[in-house]
Short mmCIF file of C-alpha atoms in Angstrom, two decimals:
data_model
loop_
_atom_site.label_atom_id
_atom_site.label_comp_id
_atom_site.label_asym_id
_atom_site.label_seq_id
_atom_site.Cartn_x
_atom_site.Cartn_y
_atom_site.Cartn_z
CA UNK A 1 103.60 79.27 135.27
CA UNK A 2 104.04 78.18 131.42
CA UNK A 3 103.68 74.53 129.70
CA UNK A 4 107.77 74.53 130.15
CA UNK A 5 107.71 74.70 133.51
CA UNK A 6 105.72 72.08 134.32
CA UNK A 7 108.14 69.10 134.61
CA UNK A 8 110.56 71.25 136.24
CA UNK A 9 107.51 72.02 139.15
CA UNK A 10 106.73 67.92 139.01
CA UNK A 11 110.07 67.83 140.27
CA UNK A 12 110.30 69.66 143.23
CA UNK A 13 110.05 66.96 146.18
CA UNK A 14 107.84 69.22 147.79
CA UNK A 15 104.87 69.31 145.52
CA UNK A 16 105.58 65.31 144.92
CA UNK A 17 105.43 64.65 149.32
CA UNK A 18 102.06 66.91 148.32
CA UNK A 19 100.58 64.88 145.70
CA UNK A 20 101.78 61.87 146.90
CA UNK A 21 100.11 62.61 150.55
CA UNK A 22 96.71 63.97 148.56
CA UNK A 23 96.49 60.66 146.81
CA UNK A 24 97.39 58.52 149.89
CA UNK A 25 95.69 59.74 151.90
CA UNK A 26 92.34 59.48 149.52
CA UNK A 27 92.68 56.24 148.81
CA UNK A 28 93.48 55.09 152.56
CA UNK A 29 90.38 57.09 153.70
CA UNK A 30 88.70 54.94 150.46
CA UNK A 31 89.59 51.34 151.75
CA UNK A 32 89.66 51.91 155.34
CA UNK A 33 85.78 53.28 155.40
CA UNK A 34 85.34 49.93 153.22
CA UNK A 35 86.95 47.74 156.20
CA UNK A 36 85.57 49.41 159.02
CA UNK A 37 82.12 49.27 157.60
CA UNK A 38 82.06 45.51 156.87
CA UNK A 39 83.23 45.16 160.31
CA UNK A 40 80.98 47.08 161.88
CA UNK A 41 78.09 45.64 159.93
CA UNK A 42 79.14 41.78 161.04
CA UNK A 43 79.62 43.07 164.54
CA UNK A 44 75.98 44.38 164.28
CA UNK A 45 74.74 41.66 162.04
CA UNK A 46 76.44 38.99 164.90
CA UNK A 47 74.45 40.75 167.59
CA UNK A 48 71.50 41.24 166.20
CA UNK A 49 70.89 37.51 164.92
CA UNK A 50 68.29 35.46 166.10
CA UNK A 51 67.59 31.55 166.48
CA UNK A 52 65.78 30.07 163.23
CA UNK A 53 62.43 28.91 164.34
CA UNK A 54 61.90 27.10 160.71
CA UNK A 55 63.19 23.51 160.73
CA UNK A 56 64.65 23.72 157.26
CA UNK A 57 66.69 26.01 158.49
CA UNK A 58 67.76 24.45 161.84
CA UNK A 59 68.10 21.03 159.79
CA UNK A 60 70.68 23.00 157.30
CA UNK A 61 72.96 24.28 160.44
CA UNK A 62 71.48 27.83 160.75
CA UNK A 63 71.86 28.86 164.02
CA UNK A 64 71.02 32.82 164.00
CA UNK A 65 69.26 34.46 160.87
CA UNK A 66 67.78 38.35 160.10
CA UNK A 67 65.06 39.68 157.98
CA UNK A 68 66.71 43.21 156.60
CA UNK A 69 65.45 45.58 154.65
CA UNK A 70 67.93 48.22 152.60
CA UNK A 71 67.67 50.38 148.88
CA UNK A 72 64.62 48.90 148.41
CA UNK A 73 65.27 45.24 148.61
CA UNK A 74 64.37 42.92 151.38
CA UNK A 75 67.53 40.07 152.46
CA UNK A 76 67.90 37.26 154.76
CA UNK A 77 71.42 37.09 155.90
CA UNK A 78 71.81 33.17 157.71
CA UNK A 79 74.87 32.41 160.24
CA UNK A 80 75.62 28.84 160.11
CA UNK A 81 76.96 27.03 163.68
CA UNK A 82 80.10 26.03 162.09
CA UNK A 83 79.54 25.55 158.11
CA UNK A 84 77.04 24.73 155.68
CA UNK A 85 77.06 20.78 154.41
CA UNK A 86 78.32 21.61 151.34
CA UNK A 87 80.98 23.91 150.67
CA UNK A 88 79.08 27.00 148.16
CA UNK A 89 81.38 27.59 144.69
CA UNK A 90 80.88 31.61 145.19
CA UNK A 91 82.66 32.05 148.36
CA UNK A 92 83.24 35.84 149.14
CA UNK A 93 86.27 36.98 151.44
CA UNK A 94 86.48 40.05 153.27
CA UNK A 95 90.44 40.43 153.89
CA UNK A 96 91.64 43.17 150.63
CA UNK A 97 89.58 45.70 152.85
CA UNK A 98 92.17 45.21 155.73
CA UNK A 99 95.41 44.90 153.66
CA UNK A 100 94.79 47.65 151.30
CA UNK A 101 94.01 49.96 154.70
CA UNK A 102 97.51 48.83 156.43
CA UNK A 103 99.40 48.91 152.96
CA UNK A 104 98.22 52.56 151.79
CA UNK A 105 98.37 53.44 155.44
CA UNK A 106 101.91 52.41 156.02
CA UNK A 107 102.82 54.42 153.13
CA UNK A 108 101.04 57.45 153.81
CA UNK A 109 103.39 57.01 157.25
CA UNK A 110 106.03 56.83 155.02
CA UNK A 111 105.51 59.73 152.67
CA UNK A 112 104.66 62.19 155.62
CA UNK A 113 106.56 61.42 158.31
CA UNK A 114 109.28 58.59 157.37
CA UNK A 115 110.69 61.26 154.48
CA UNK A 116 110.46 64.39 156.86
CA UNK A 117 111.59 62.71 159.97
CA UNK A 118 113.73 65.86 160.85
CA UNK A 119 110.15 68.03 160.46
CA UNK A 120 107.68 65.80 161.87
CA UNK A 121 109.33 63.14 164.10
CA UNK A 122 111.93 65.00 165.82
CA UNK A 123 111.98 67.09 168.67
CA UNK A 124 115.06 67.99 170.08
CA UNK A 125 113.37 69.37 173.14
CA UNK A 126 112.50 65.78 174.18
CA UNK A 127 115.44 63.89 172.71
CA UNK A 128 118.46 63.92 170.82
CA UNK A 129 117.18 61.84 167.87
CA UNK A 130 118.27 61.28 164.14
CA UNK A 131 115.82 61.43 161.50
CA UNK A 132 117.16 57.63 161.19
CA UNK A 133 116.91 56.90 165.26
CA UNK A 134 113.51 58.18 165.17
CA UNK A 135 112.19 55.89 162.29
CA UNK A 136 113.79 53.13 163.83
CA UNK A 137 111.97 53.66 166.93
CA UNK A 138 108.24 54.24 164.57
CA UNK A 139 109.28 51.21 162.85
CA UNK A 140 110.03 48.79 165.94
CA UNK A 141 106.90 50.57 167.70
CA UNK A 142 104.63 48.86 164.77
CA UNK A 143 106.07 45.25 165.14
CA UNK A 144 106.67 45.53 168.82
CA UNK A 145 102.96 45.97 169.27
CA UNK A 146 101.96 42.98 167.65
CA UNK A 147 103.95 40.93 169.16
CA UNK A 148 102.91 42.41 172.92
CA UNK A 149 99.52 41.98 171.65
CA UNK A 150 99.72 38.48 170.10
CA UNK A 151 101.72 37.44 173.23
CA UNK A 152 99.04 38.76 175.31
CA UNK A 153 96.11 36.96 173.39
CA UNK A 154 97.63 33.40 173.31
CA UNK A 155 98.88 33.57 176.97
CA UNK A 156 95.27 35.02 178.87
CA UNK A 157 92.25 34.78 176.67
CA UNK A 158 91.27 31.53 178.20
CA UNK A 159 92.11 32.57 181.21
CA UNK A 160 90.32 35.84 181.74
CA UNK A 161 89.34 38.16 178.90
CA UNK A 162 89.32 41.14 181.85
CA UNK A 163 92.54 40.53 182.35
CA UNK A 164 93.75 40.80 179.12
CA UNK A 165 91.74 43.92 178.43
CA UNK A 166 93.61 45.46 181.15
CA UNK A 167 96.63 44.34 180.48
CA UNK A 168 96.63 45.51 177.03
CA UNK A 169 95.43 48.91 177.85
CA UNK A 170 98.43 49.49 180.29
CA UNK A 171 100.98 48.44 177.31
CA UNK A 172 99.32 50.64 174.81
CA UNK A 173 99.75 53.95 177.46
CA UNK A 174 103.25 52.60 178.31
CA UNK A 175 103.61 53.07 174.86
CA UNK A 176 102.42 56.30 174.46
CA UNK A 177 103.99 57.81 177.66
CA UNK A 178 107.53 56.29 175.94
CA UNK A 179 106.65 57.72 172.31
CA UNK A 180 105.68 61.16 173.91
CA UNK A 181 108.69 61.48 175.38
CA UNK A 182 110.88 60.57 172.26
CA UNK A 183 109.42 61.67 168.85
CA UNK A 184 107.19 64.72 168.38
CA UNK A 185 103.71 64.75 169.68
CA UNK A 186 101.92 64.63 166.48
CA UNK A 187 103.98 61.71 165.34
CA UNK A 188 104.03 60.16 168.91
CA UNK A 189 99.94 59.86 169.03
CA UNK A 190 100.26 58.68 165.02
CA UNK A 191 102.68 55.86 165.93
CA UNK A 192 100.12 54.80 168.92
CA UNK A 193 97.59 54.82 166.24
CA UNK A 194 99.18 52.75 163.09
CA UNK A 195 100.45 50.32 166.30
CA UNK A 196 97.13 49.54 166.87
CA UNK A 197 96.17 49.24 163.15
CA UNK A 198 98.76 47.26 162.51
CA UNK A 199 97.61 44.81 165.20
CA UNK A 200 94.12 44.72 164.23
CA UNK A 201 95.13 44.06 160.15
CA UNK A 202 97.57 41.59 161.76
CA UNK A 203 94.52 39.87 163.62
CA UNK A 204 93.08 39.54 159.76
CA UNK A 205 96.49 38.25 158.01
CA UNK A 206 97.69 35.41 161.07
CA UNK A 207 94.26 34.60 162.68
CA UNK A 208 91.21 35.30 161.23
CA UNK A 209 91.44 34.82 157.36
CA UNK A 210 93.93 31.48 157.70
CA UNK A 211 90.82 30.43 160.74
CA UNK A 212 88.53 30.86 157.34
CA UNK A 213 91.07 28.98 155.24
CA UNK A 214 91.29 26.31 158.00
CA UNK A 215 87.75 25.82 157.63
CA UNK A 216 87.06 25.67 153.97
CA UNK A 217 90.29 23.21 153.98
CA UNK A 218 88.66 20.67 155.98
CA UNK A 219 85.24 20.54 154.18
CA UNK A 220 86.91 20.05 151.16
CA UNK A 221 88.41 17.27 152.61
CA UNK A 222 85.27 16.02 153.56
CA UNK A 223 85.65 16.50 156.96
CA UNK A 224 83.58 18.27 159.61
CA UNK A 225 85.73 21.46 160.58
CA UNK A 226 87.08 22.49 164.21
CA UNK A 227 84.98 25.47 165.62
CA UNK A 228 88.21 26.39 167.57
CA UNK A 229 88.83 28.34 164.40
CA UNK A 230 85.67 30.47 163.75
CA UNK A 231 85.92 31.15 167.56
CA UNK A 232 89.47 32.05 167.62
CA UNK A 233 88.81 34.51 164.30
CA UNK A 234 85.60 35.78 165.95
CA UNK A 235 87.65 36.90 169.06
CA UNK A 236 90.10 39.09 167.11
CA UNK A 237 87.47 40.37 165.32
CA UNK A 238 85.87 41.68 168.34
CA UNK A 239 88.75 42.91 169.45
CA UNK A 240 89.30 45.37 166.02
CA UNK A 241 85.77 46.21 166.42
CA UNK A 242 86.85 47.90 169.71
CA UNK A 243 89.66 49.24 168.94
CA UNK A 244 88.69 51.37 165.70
CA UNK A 245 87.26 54.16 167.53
CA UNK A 246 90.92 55.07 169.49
CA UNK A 247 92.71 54.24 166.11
CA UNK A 248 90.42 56.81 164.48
CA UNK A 249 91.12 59.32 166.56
CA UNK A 250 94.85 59.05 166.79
CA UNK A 251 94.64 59.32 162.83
CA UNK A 252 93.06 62.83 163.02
CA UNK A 253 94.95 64.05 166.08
CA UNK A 254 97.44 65.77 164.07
CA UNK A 255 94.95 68.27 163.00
CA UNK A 256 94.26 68.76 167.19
CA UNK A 257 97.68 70.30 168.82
CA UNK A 258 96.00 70.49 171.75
CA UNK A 259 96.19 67.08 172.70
CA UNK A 260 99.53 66.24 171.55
CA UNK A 261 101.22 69.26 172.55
CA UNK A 262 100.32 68.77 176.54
CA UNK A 263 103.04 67.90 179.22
CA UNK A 264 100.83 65.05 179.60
CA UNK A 265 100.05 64.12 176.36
CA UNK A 266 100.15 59.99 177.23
CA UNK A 267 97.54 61.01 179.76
CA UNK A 268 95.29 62.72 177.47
CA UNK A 269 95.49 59.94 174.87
CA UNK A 270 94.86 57.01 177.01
CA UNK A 271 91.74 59.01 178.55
CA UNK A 272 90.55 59.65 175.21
CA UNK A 273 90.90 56.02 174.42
CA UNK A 274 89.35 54.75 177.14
CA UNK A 275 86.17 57.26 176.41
CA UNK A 276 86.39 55.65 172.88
CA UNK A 277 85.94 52.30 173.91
CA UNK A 278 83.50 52.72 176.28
CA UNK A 279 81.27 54.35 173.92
CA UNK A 280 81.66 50.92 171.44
CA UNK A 281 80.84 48.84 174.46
CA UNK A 282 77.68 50.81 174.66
CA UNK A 283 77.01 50.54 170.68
CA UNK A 284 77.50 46.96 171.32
CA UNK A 285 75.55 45.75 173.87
CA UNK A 286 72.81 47.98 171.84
CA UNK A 287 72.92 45.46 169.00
CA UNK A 288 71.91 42.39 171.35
CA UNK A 289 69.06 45.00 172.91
CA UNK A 290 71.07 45.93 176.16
CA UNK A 291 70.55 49.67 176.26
CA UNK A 292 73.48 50.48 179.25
CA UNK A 293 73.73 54.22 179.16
CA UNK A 294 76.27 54.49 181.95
CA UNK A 295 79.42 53.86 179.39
CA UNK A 296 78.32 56.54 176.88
CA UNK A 297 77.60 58.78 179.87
CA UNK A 298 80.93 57.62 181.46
CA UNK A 299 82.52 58.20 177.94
CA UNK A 300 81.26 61.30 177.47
CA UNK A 301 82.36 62.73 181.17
CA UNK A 302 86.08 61.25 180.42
CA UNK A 303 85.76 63.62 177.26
CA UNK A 304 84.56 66.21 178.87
CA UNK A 305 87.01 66.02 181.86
CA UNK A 306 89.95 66.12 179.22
CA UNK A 307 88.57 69.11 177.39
CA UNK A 308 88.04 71.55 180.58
CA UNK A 309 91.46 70.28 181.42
CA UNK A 310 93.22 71.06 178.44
CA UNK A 311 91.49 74.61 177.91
CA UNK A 312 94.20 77.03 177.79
CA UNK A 313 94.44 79.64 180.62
CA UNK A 314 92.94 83.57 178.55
CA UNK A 315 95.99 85.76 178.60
CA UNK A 316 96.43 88.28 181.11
CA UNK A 317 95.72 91.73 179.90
CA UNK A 318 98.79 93.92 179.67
CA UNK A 319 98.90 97.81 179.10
CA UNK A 320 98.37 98.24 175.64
CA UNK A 321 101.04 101.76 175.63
CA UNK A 322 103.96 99.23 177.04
CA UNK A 323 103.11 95.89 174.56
CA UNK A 324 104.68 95.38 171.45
CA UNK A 325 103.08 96.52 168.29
CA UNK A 326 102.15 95.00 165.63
CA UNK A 327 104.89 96.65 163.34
CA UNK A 328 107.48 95.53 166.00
CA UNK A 329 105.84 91.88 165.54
CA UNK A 330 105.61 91.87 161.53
CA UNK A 331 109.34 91.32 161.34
CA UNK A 332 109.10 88.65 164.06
CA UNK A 333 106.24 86.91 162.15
CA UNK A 334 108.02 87.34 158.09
CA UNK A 335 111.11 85.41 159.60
CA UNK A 336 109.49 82.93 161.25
CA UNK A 337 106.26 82.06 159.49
CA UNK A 338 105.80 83.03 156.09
CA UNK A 339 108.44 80.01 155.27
CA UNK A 340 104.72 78.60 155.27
CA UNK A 341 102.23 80.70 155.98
CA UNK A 342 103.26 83.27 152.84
CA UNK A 343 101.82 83.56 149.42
CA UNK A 344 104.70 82.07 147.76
CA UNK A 345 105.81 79.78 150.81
CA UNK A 346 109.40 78.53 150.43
CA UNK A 347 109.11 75.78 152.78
CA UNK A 348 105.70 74.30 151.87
CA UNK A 349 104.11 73.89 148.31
CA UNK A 350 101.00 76.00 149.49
CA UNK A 351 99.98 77.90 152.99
CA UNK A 352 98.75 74.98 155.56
CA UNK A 353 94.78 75.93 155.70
CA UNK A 354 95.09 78.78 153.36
CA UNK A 355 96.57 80.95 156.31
CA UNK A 356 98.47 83.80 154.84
CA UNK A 357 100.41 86.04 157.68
CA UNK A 358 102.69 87.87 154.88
CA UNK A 359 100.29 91.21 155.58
CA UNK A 360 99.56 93.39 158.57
CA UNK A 361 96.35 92.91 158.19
CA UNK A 362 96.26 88.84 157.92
CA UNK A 363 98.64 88.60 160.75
CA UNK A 364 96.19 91.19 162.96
CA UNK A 365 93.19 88.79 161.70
CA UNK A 366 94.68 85.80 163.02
CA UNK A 367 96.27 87.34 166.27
CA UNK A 368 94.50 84.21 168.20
CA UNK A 369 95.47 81.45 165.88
CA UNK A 370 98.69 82.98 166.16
CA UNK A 371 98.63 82.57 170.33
CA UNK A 372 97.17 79.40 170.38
CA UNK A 373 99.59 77.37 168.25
CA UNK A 374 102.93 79.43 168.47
CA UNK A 375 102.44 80.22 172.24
CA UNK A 376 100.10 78.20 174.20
CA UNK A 377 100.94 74.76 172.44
CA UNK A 378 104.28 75.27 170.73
CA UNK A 379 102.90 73.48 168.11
CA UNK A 380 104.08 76.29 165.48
CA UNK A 381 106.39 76.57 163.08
CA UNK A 382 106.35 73.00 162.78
CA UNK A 383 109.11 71.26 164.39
CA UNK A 384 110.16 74.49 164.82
CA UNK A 385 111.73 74.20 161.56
CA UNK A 386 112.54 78.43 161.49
CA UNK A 387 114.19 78.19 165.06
CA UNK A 388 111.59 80.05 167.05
CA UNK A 389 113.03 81.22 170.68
CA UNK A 390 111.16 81.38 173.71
CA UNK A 391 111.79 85.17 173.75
CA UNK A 392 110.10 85.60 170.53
CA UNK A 393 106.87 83.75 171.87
CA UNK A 394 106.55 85.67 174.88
CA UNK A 395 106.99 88.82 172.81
CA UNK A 396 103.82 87.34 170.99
CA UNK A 397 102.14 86.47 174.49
CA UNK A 398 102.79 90.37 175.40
CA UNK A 399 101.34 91.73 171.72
CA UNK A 400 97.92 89.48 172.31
CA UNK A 401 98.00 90.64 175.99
CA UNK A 402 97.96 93.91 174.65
CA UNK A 403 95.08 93.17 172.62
CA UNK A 404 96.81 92.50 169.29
CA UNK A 405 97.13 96.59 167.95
#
């Protein structure tokens, strides 16, 4: 390609989804390690505080302090009661970490789903959708969940924090049984996901940081400030802290059609979530010296339950004189994959993974790739985009039963 063709390739809406997903999608990894850091270092700095035993320090308000050591430097972090007496003029606030992860995030959603909803949000096989229907229903699934949530929060935490843990957990899989069986799988599990980030950065924007702000107000007035606040902010920020680890995972699921492309997909996320949680309870309780093994063990046989129950069943071997061939599946393969998976795709700026299948000999190398997403999981061609029949994938199933020759 020469100098003049440059702005002509800058063009193509293709290569600009591309860039504009690279760049997203660096930045959002960026930010969001910078929020979920901080909040897993209060989490562990909140349970791993102890009592002052120096007066000065109990006569300032101190009620839990640490002795730290880290890049060579020793610190002292302090945790005051409420506040400090007087109000400090260098007051840092940890809230850009939050927005900047649901803003680039949100985006990112937009750029690779919102403006390919026909590709990656629709699946006629499940429902009849417009690209527009199915934004709608991304869109309300976002808002809807913090308002459940919210709901939820003001109505039972007083009452019974099991409770609302419960309660919470059935919404989110009521969720994700409804978004399975409407969008895509991929962007199904992604929806669940950026629901639940949504409601955690909405736990920073309405509770937490105006809690702060509520605070620093009433010193300033000279007054001595509520606690209800720090609690009420401390509570949602427990509640983030537990729900990173399922948000994380729905935000690399798309990489894993094996989870989204099962009949039961709902099922297989809400197990996975559970194992997620229960794995932060255990890193939890670890911070205040509780070593309670069970939930890691319990985590890790919910995990392990989900994996021997998605394996996919080997295929049966067939007589290799009566399967297809591999010049009888070329054909098959050129017209349906190398859209994308060709050296000079048409439908995708580059190959997805660097898989080529535009040669016998690439499409022979990845016989199994080709089985397990085009066959087993009907993950492949994406959104079936190239109109893939069931007859053609059972002629694959035959060629791999007949050892791929």
């Amino acid at each position: 390609m020469g100098l003049l063709d440059l702005p002509g390739q800058l063009m193509d809406s293709a290569y600009l989804i591309e860039i504009g997903s690279l760049l997203l999608r660096w930045l959002h990894l960026i930010v969001g390690i910078a929020w979920i850091g901080s909040s897993f270092y209060f989490i562990w700095l909140d349970n791993t505080l102890k009592a002052p035993s120096d007066p000065d320090l109990i006569a300032k308000g101190v009620g839990g302090e640490l002795w730290a050591v880290h890049g060579g430097g020793f610190y002292n972090p302090q945790k005051y009661l409420v506040a400090p007496k007087n109000l400090p003029d260098d007051l840092h606030w940890f809230k850009w970490e939050s927005y900047s992860t649901w803003i680039t995030g949100f985006f990112l959603l937009g750029v690779l789903y919102y403006s390919q909803a026909a590709t990656y949000m629709v699946d006629p096989a499940k429902a009849a959708l417009t690209p527009g229907q199915a934004i709608g229903i991304g869109l309300a699934t976002l808002a809807g969940g913090w308002l459940v949530y919210d709901g939820l929060c003001r109505l039972l935490m007083k009452r019974s924090l099991l409770l609302f843990a419960a309660l919470y957990f059935i919404f989110v899989v009521a969720v994700a049984y409804a978004l399975t069986h409407l969008l895509s799988g991929r962007a199904a599990f992604l929806h669940v996901g950026a629901m639940i980030a949504t409601t955690m950065s909405g736990n920073v924007f309405f509770w937490i940081i105006p809690g702060q702000k509520n605070t620093v107000a009433a010193m300033q007035r000279g007054e001595t400030p509520d606690p209800i606040h720090g609690l009420r902010a401390k509570q949602r920020s427990v509640h983030n802290n537990y729900l990173t680890l399922p948000v994380l995972f729905c935000m690399i699921s798309n990489h894993y059609a094996f989870t989204y492309s099962h009949p039961q997909a709902w099922l297989v996320l809400a197990a996975i979530m559970l194992a997620a949680a229960l794995i932060r309870h255990f890193f939890n309780l670890k911070h205040k010296g509780i070593l309670a093994w069970q939930y890691p063990l319990a985590g890790g046989a919910i995990l392990l339950g989900v994996f021997i129950w998605l394996a996919p069943a080997r295929p049966a071997l067939a007589n290799a004189t009566t399967a297809p061939t591999l010049a009888e599946i070329q054909p098959l393969i050129t017209a349906r994959c190398t859209g994308c998976h060709g050296a000079a795709p048409t439908l995708m700026p580059a190959a997805p993974a660097g898989v080529l299948l535009d040669t016998p000999d690439a499409i022979r190398a990845n016989g199994p790739r080709i089985l397990t997403q085009a066959v087993q999981l009907k993950a492949m061609p994406l959104g079936n985009i190239t109109a893939m029949t069931d007859a053609e994938r059972a002629k694959l199933a035959a060629w791999a039963a007949g050892g791929y020759r």
